[in-house]
XYZ file of C-alpha atoms in Angstrom:
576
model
C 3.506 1.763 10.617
C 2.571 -0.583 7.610
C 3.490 2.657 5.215
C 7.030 3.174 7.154
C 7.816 -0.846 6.539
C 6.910 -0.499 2.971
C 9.204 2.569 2.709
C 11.951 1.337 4.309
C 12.332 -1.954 2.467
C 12.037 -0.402 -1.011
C 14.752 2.397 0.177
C 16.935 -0.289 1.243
C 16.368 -2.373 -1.629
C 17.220 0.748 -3.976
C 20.020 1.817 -1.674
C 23.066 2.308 -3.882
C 25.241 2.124 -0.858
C 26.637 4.035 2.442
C 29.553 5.327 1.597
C 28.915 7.842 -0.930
C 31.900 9.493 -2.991
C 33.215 13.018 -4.131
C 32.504 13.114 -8.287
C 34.574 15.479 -10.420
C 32.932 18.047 -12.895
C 34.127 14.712 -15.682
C 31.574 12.795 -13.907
C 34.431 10.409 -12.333
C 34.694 9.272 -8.502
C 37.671 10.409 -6.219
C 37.137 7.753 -4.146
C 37.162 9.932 -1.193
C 34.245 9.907 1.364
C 32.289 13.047 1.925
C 32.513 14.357 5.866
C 29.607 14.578 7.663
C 28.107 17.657 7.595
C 26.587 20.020 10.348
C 23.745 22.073 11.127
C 23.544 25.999 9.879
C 21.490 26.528 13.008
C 23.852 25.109 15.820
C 21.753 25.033 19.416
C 20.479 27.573 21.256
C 20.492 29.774 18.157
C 18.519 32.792 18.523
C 15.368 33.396 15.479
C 13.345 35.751 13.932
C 9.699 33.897 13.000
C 8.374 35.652 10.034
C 5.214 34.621 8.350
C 3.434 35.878 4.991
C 0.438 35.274 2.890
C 0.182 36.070 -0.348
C -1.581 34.920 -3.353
C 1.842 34.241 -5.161
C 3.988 31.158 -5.446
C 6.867 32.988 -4.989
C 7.251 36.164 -2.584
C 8.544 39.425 -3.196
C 6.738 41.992 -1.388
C 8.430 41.950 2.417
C 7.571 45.526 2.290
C 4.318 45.339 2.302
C 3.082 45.154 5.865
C -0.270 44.171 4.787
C 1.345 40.406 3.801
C 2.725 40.091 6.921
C 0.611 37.912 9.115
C 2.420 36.698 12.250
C 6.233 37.921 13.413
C 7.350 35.920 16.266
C 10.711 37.565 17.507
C 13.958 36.429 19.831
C 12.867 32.036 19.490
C 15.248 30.131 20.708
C 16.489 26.819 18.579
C 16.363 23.847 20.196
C 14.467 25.416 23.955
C 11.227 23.678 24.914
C 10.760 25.307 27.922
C 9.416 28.743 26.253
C 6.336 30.166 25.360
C 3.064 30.836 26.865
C 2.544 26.871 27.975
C 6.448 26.290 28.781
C 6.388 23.858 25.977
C 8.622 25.689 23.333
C 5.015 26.624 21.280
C 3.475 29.315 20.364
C 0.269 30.178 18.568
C -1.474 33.047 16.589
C -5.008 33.266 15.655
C -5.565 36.029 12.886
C -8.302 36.776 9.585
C -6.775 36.777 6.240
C -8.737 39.517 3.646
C -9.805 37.576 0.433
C -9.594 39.312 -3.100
C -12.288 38.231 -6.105
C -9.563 36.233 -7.201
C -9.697 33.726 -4.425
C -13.181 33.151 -4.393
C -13.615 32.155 -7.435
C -10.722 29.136 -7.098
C -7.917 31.221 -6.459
C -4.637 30.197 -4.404
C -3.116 31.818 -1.067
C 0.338 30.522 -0.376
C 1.816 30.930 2.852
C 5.471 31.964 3.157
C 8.088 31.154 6.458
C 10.958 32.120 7.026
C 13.364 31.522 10.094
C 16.475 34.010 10.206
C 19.308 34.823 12.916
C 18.250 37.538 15.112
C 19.625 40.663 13.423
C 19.469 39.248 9.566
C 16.647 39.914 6.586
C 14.886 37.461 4.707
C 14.779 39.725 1.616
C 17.575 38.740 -0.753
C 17.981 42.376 -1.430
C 18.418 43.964 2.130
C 21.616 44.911 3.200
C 21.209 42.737 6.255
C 20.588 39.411 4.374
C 22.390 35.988 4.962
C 22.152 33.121 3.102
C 23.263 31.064 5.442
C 21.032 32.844 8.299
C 17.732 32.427 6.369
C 15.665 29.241 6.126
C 12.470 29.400 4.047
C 9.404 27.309 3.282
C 6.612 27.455 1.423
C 3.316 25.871 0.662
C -0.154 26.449 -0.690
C -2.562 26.624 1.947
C -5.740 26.147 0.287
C -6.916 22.733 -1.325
C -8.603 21.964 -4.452
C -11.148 19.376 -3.779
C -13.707 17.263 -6.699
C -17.395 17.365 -5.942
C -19.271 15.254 -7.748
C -22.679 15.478 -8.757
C -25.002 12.508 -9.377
C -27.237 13.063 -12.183
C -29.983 10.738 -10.075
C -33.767 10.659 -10.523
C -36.823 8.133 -9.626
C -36.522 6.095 -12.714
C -40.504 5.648 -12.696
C -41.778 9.177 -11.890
C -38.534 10.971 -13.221
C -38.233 13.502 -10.162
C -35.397 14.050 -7.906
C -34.912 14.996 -4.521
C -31.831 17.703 -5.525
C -32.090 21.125 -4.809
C -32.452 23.343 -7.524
C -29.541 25.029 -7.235
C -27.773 21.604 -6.962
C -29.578 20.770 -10.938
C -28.656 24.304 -12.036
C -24.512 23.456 -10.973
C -24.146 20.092 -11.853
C -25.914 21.820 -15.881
C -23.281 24.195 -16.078
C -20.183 22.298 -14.570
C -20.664 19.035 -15.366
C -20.243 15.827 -13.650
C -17.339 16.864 -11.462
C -16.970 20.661 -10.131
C -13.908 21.436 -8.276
C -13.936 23.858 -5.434
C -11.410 25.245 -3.145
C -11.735 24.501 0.170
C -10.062 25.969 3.681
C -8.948 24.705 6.984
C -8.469 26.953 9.633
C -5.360 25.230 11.032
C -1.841 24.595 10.423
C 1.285 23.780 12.402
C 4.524 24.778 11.489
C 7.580 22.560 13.007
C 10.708 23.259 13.655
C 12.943 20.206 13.727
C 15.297 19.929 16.480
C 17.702 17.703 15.237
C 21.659 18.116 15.510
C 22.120 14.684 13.182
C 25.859 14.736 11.023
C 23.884 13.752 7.525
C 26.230 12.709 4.821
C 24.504 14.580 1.641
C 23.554 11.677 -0.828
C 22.866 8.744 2.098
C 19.947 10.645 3.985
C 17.355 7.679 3.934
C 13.735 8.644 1.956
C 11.845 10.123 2.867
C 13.642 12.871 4.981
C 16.142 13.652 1.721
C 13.116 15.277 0.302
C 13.399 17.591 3.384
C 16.816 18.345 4.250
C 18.358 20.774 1.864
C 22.254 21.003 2.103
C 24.180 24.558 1.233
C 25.997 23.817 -2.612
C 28.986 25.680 -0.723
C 29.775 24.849 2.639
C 28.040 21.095 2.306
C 26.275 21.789 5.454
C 22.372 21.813 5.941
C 19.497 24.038 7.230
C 17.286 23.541 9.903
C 14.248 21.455 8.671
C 10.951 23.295 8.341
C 7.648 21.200 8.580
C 4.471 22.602 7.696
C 2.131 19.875 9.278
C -1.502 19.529 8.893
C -1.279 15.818 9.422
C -4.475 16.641 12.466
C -6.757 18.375 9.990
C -9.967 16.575 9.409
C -12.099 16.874 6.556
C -15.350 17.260 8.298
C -13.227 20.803 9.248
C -12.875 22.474 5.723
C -15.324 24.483 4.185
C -15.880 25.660 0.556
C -14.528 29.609 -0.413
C -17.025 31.114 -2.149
C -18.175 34.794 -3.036
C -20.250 34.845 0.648
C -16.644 34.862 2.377
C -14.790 38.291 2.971
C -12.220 36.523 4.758
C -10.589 33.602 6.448
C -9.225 32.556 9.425
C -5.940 31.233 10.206
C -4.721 29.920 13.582
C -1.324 29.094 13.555
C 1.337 27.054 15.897
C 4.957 26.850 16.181
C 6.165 24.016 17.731
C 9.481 22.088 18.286
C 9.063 18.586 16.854
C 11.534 15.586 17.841
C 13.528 13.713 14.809
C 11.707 10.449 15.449
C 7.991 12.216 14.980
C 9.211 14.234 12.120
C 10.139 10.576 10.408
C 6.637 9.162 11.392
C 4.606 12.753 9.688
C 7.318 12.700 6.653
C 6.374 8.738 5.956
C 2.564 9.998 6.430
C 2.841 12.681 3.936
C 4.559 10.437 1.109
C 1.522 8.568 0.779
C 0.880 10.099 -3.134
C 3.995 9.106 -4.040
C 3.376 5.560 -4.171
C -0.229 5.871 -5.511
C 0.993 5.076 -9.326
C -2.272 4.248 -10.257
C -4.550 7.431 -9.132
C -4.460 11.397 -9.045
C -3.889 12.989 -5.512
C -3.973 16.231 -6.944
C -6.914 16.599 -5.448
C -6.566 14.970 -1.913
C -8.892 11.940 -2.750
C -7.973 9.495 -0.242
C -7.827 12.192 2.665
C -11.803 11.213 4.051
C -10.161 7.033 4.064
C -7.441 8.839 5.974
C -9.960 10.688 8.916
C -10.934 7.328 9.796
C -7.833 6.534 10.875
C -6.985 9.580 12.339
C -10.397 10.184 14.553
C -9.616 6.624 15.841
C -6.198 7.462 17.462
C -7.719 11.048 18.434
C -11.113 9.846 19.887
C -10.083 5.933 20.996
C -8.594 4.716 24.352
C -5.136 3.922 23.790
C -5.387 0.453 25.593
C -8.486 -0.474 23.287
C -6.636 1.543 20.316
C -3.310 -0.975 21.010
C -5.700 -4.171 21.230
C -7.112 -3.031 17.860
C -3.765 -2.775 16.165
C -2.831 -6.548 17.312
C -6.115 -7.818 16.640
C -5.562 -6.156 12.589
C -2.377 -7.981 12.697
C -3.985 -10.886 13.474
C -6.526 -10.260 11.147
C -4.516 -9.513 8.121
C -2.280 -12.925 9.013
C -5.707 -15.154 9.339
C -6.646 -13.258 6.037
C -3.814 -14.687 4.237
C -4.163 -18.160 6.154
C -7.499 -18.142 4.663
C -6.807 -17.914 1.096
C -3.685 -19.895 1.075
C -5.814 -22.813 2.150
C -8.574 -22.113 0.001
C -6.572 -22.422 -2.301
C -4.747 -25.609 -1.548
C -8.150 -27.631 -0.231
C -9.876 -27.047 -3.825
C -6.331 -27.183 -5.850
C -5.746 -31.192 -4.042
C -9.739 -32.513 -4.384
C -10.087 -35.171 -6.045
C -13.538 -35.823 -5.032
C -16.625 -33.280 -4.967
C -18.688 -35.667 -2.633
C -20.613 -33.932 -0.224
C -19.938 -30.375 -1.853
C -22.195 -27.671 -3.091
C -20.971 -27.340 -7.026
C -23.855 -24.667 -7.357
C -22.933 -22.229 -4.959
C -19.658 -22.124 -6.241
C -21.293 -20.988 -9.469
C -23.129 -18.029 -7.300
C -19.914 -16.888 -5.860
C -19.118 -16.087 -9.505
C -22.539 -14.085 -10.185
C -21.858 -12.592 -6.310
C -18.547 -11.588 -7.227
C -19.293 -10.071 -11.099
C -21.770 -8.440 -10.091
C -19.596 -6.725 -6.636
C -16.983 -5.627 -9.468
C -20.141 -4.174 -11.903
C -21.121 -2.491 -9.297
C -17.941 -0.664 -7.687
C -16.753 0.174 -11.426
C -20.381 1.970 -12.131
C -19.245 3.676 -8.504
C -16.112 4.912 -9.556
C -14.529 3.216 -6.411
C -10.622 3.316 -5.585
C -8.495 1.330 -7.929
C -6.721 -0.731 -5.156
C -10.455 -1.874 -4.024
C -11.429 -2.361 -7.731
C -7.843 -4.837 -8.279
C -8.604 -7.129 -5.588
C -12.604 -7.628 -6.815
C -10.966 -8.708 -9.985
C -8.498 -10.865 -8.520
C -11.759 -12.346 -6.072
C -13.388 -13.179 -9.114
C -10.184 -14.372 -10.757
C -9.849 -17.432 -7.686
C -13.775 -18.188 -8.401
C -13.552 -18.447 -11.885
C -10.309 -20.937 -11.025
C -12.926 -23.034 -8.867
C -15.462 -23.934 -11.541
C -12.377 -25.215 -13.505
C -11.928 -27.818 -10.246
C -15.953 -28.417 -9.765
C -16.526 -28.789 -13.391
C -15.131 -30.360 -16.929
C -14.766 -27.158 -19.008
C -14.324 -28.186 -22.608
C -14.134 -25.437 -25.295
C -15.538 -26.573 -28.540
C -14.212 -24.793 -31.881
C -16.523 -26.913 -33.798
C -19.338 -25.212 -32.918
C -18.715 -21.631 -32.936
C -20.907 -18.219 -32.134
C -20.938 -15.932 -35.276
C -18.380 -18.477 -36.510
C -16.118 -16.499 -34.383
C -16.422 -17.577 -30.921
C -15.639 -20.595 -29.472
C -18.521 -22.209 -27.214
C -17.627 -23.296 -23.686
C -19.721 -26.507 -22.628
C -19.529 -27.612 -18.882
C -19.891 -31.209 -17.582
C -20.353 -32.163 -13.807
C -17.750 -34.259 -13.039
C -17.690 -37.950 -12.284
C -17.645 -37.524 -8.575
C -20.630 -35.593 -8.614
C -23.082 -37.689 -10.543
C -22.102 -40.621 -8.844
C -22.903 -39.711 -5.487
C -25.750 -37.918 -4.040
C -24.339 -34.792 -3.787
C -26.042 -33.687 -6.621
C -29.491 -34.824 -5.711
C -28.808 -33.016 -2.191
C -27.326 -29.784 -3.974
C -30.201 -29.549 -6.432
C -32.935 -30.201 -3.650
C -31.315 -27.652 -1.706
C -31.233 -24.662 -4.300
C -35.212 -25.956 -4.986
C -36.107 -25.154 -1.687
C -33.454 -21.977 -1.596
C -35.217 -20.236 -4.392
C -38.578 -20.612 -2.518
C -37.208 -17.807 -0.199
C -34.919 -16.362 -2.684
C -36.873 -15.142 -5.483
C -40.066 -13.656 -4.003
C -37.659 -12.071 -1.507
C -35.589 -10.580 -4.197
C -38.837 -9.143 -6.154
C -39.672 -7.758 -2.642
C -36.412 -5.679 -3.061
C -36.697 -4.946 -6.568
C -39.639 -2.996 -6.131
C -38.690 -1.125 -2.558
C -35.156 -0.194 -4.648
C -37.397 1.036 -8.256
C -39.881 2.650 -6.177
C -38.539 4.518 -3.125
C -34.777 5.373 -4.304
C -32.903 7.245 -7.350
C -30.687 5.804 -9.988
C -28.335 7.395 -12.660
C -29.919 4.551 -15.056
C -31.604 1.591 -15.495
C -28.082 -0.366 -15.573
C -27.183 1.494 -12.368
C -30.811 0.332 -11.218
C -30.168 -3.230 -11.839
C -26.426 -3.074 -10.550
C -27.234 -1.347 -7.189
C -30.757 -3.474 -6.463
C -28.157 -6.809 -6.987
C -25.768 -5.667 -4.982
C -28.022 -4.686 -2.420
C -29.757 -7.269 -2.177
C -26.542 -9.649 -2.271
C -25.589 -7.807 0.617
C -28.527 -8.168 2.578
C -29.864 -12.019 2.264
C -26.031 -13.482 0.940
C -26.101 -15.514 3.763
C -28.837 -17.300 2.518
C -26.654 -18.836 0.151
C -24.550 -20.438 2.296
C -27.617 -22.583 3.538
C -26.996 -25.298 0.652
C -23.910 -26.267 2.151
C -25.553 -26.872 5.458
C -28.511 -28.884 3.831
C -26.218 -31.062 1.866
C -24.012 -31.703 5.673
C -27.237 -32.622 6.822
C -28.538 -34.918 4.440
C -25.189 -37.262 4.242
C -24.832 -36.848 7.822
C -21.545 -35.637 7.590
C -18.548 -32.939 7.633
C -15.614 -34.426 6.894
C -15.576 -33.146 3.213
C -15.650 -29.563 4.600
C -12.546 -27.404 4.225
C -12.172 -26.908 8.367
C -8.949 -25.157 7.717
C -9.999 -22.592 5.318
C -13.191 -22.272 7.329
C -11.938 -21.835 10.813
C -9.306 -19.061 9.908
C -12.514 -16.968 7.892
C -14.501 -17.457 11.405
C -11.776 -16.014 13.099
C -11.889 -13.138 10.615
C -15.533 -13.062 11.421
C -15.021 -12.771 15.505
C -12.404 -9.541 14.723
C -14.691 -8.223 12.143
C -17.516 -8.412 15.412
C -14.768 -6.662 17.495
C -13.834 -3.951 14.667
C -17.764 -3.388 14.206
C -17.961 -1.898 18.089
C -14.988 -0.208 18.013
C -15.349 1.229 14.515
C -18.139 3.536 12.949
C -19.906 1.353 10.200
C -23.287 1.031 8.832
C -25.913 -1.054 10.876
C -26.680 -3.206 8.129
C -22.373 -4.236 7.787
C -22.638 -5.375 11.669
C -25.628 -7.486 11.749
C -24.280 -9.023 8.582
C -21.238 -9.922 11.156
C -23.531 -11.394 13.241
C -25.304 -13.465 10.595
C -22.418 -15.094 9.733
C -21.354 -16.219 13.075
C -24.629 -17.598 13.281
C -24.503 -19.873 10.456
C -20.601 -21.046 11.584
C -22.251 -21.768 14.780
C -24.376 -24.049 12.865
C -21.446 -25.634 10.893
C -19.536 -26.348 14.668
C -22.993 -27.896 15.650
C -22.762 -30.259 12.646
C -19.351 -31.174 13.169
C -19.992 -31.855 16.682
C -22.591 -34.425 15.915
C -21.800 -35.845 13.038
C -17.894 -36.847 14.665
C -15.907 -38.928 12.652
C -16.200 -42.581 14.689
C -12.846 -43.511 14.628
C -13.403 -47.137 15.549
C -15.858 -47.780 12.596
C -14.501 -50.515 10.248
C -13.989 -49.577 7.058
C -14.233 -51.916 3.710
C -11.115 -53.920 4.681
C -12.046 -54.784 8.495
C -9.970 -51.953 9.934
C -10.846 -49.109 12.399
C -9.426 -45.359 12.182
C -7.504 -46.299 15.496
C -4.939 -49.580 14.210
C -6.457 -52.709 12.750
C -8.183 -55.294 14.752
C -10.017 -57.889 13.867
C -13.733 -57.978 12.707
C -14.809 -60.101 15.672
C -12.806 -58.252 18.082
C -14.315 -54.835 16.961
C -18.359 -56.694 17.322
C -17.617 -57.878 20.845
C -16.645 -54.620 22.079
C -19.923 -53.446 20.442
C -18.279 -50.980 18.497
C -21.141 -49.457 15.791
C -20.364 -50.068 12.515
C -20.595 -52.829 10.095
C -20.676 -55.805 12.224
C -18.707 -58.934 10.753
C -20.841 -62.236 10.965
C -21.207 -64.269 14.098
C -18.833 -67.336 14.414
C -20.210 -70.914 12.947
C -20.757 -73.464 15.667
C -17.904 -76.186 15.369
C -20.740 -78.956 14.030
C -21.376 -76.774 10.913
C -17.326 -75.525 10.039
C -16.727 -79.481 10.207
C -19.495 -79.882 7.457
C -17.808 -77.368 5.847
């Protein structure tokens, strides 16, 4: 649904307008509108289903009955009551021989055609109609990259990879690409009578409707949809196959769920930055796909409100993050220190995901994470860059200074007695998981080593890190300097991420870091429950948070705070 929005809204903002016009051979407008045009196929129009397989792109041989893999004759257009099921489908289950060719990364293309009962599809029969004959093609094989990771035990130097694995990943490199198969594929016929205007048919569906040059009229749209085919289906073709098998369906398919598979299926075209020749984001897409197979649509419809609500909180989040640390003037009561760890958390997150070769998108908004942290040491710190001293007399040093309002106070005390007592745990802990990670798993190298036993252990004990904050609460008895905006609306996020770690296959290690960090909001609501702002506390000037009232009034009402001075007896103001 997100996809469609973002499709629509650049289509309309590229629109060029919806009342297209003739243009001469000069290139000139004749200000005349073009008529609607019509379907080729009108209703009820009675088909001829032939389908071929071939190892061409383009097909030739409809002589060869060898190609011919399904004929479906006398198919109705636009009648859902046929077939076997009385749904309008039919289905075909059939073995297709493979040549040398294919198993060794060949290509089998499938060819359809849909012609009036009593015409060819070969161009060069008697019996052939343009206009009776509507043809689609695609290739039904897919390339796909297998990687192999040159790991190894970077004390003893051995590796748990097969052999044969080694021998491969010698003689092909780092990436090997292999064709793989799915047994499965659907081809749709659109039933859809619609009076397009050639030129205004909205993306994506003009990549789909073809109109005739002469008449200005269009043919029936032919889908092939494997939109339902999961990953975990495919399998390699290799030199152990003789053949594969094909099961194919014809189905009818509505306008409005052709629009929602056509929007689907554009989903390389917007990917500027990466290469979908090779179907790379198809095991992201599974996910989504085994949810609305294998989920109950009730829990499946909370899900999708709860993202929403997720994705708005998200934004809530960061805007205020943004604006509490952008208006502080003060740093009292704030940990400077672990604002300097979210940096090292977050360099080291994008170290690690660029030595992983992860998605570009993912890699972007790591940057732009440690972007907003850098930003923060700019607000928690004077940065001064001094081109008196230089490195190599090249480089400019940076010097940092704590600011005023975090010597002053005892924030700093607090902070630095906090990451004392922090590193007690932290260090020994992390040597603990320095050793498990050089020990019992493999690396590429000792860079990838030191990335992946950081980011490991980041992502195991990071929630120690948000202790500090806690200790310093606790030591100046108080919350108020806390960012509750930014702080409830990433505790909501927290709750959902809870909700999406049920409903959602994930690692055991993600969900109990879920529950970790409601834990230690729990903690921060216990703080800010008992260390309340007192609203009728005076304040330097003898007022209360509630209106201003006299000193005297506020100490006979036994309000706690600084108490002003009991009255003088009238003996002592007149000696005054």
């Amino acid at each position: 649904m997100f996809r469609i929005l973002i499709i629509w809204l650049i289509s309309s903002l590229f629109r060029r307008g919806s009342t297209p016009q003739n243009t001469t051979p000069g290139g000139s407008t004749s200000g005349l509108v073009r008529p609607p045009s019509r379907n080729l196929f009108p209703k009820d129009t009675v088909m001829d289903v032939l389908v071929f397989v071939s190892e061409t792109i383009s097909f030739t041989e409809f002589e060869n009955t060898s190609k011919l893999f399904w004929e479906l004759r006398d198919v109705v257009y636009g009648d859902w009551t046929l077939g076997p099921n009385g749904d309008g489908s039919y289905e075909y289950h059939g073995e297709i021989p493979i040549s040398e060719n294919v198993k060794n990364n060949g290509s089998l293309y499938i060819h359809v055609y849909f012609v009036k009962s009593g015409y060819h599809p070969d161009p060069t029969h008697p019996r052939y109609r343009r206009l009776a004959t509507v043809y689609t093609s695609r290739m039904l094989n897919k390339f796909k990259k297998r990687r192999f990771l040159k790991t190894k035990n970077l004390l003893t130097g051995e590796t748990e990879a097969s052999p044969e694995r080694i021998k491969r990943a010698e003689d092909y490199g780092a990436v090997e690409i292999l064709s793989h198969w799915h047994p499965n594929l659907t081809i749709n016929l659109v039933d859809d009578h619609t009076s397009w205007v050639k030129g205004s048919v909205p993306p994506p569906l003009d990549q789909y409707v073809k109109f005739d040059e002469l008449s200005g009229d269009y043919f029936p749209v032919l889908y092939l949809n494997d939109y339902w085919n999961l990953q975990k289906d495919c399998f390699p073709v290799n030199s152990s196959l003789s053949s594969l098998p094909l099961h194919l369906s014809f189905t009818p398919l509505s306008l409005w769920k052709w629009q929602m598979y056509a929007a689907q299926s554009t989903r390389s075209i917007w990917n500027v930055f990466g290469d979908d020749l090779y179907e790379q984001s198809d095991e992201e897409q599974d996910t989504v796909k085994v949810a609305l197979l294998e989920t109950n649509p009730y829990l499946l419809a909370v899900t999708v409100i709860v993202s929403i609500v997720h994705s708005i909180f998200e934004f809530l989040a960061f805007k205020n993050d943004i604006q509490f640390w952008n208006s502080r003037q003060s740093l009292e009561g704030l940990s400077v220190r672990s604002v300097f760890f979210g940096v090292f958390q977050s360099a080291v997150v994008l170290l690690y995901i660029l030595d992983n070769e992860t998605n570009f998108v993912v890699q972007i908004s790591v940057f732009v994470g440690l972007l907003i942290d850098l930003w923060k040491v700019t607000k928690v710190m004077n940065v001064k860059v001094d081109r008196e001293d230089m490195v190599a007399n090249i480089i400019p040093k940076i010097k940092f200074e704590d600011k005023s309002t975090y010597i002053e106070s005892s924030t700093k005390e607090y902070d630095d007695m906090a990451f004392r007592y922090l590193s007690w745990v932290l260090f020994p802990l992390l040597g603990c998981y320095c050793l498990y990670s050089l020990v019992y798993q493999e690396h590429k190298s000792w860079y990838s080593w030191v990335l992946g036993m950081l980011y490991g252990f980041l992502l195991t004990f990071g929630f120690i890190t948000m202790t500090p904050q806690l200790f310093i609460n606790y030591k100046l008895k108080s919350v108020a300097h806390l960012p509750w905006r930014m702080l409830t609306y990433k505790a909501l996020n927290t709750f959902i991420d809870d909700l999406f770690a049920f409903v959602i296959k994930m690692p055991m290690m993600y969900r109990i870091g879920c529950l970790r960090d409601d834990v230690v909001f729990f903690i921060y609501l216990y703080q800010r429950y008992i260390y309340r702002v007192d609203l009728k506390r005076l304040n330097e000037f003898g007022t209360t948070g509630d209106g201003a009232r006299p000193a005297n009034e506020a100490t006979d009402r036994g309000l706690d705070a600084i108490a002003a001075p009991p009255s003088k007896p009238e003996q002592e103001k007149k000696e005054d």
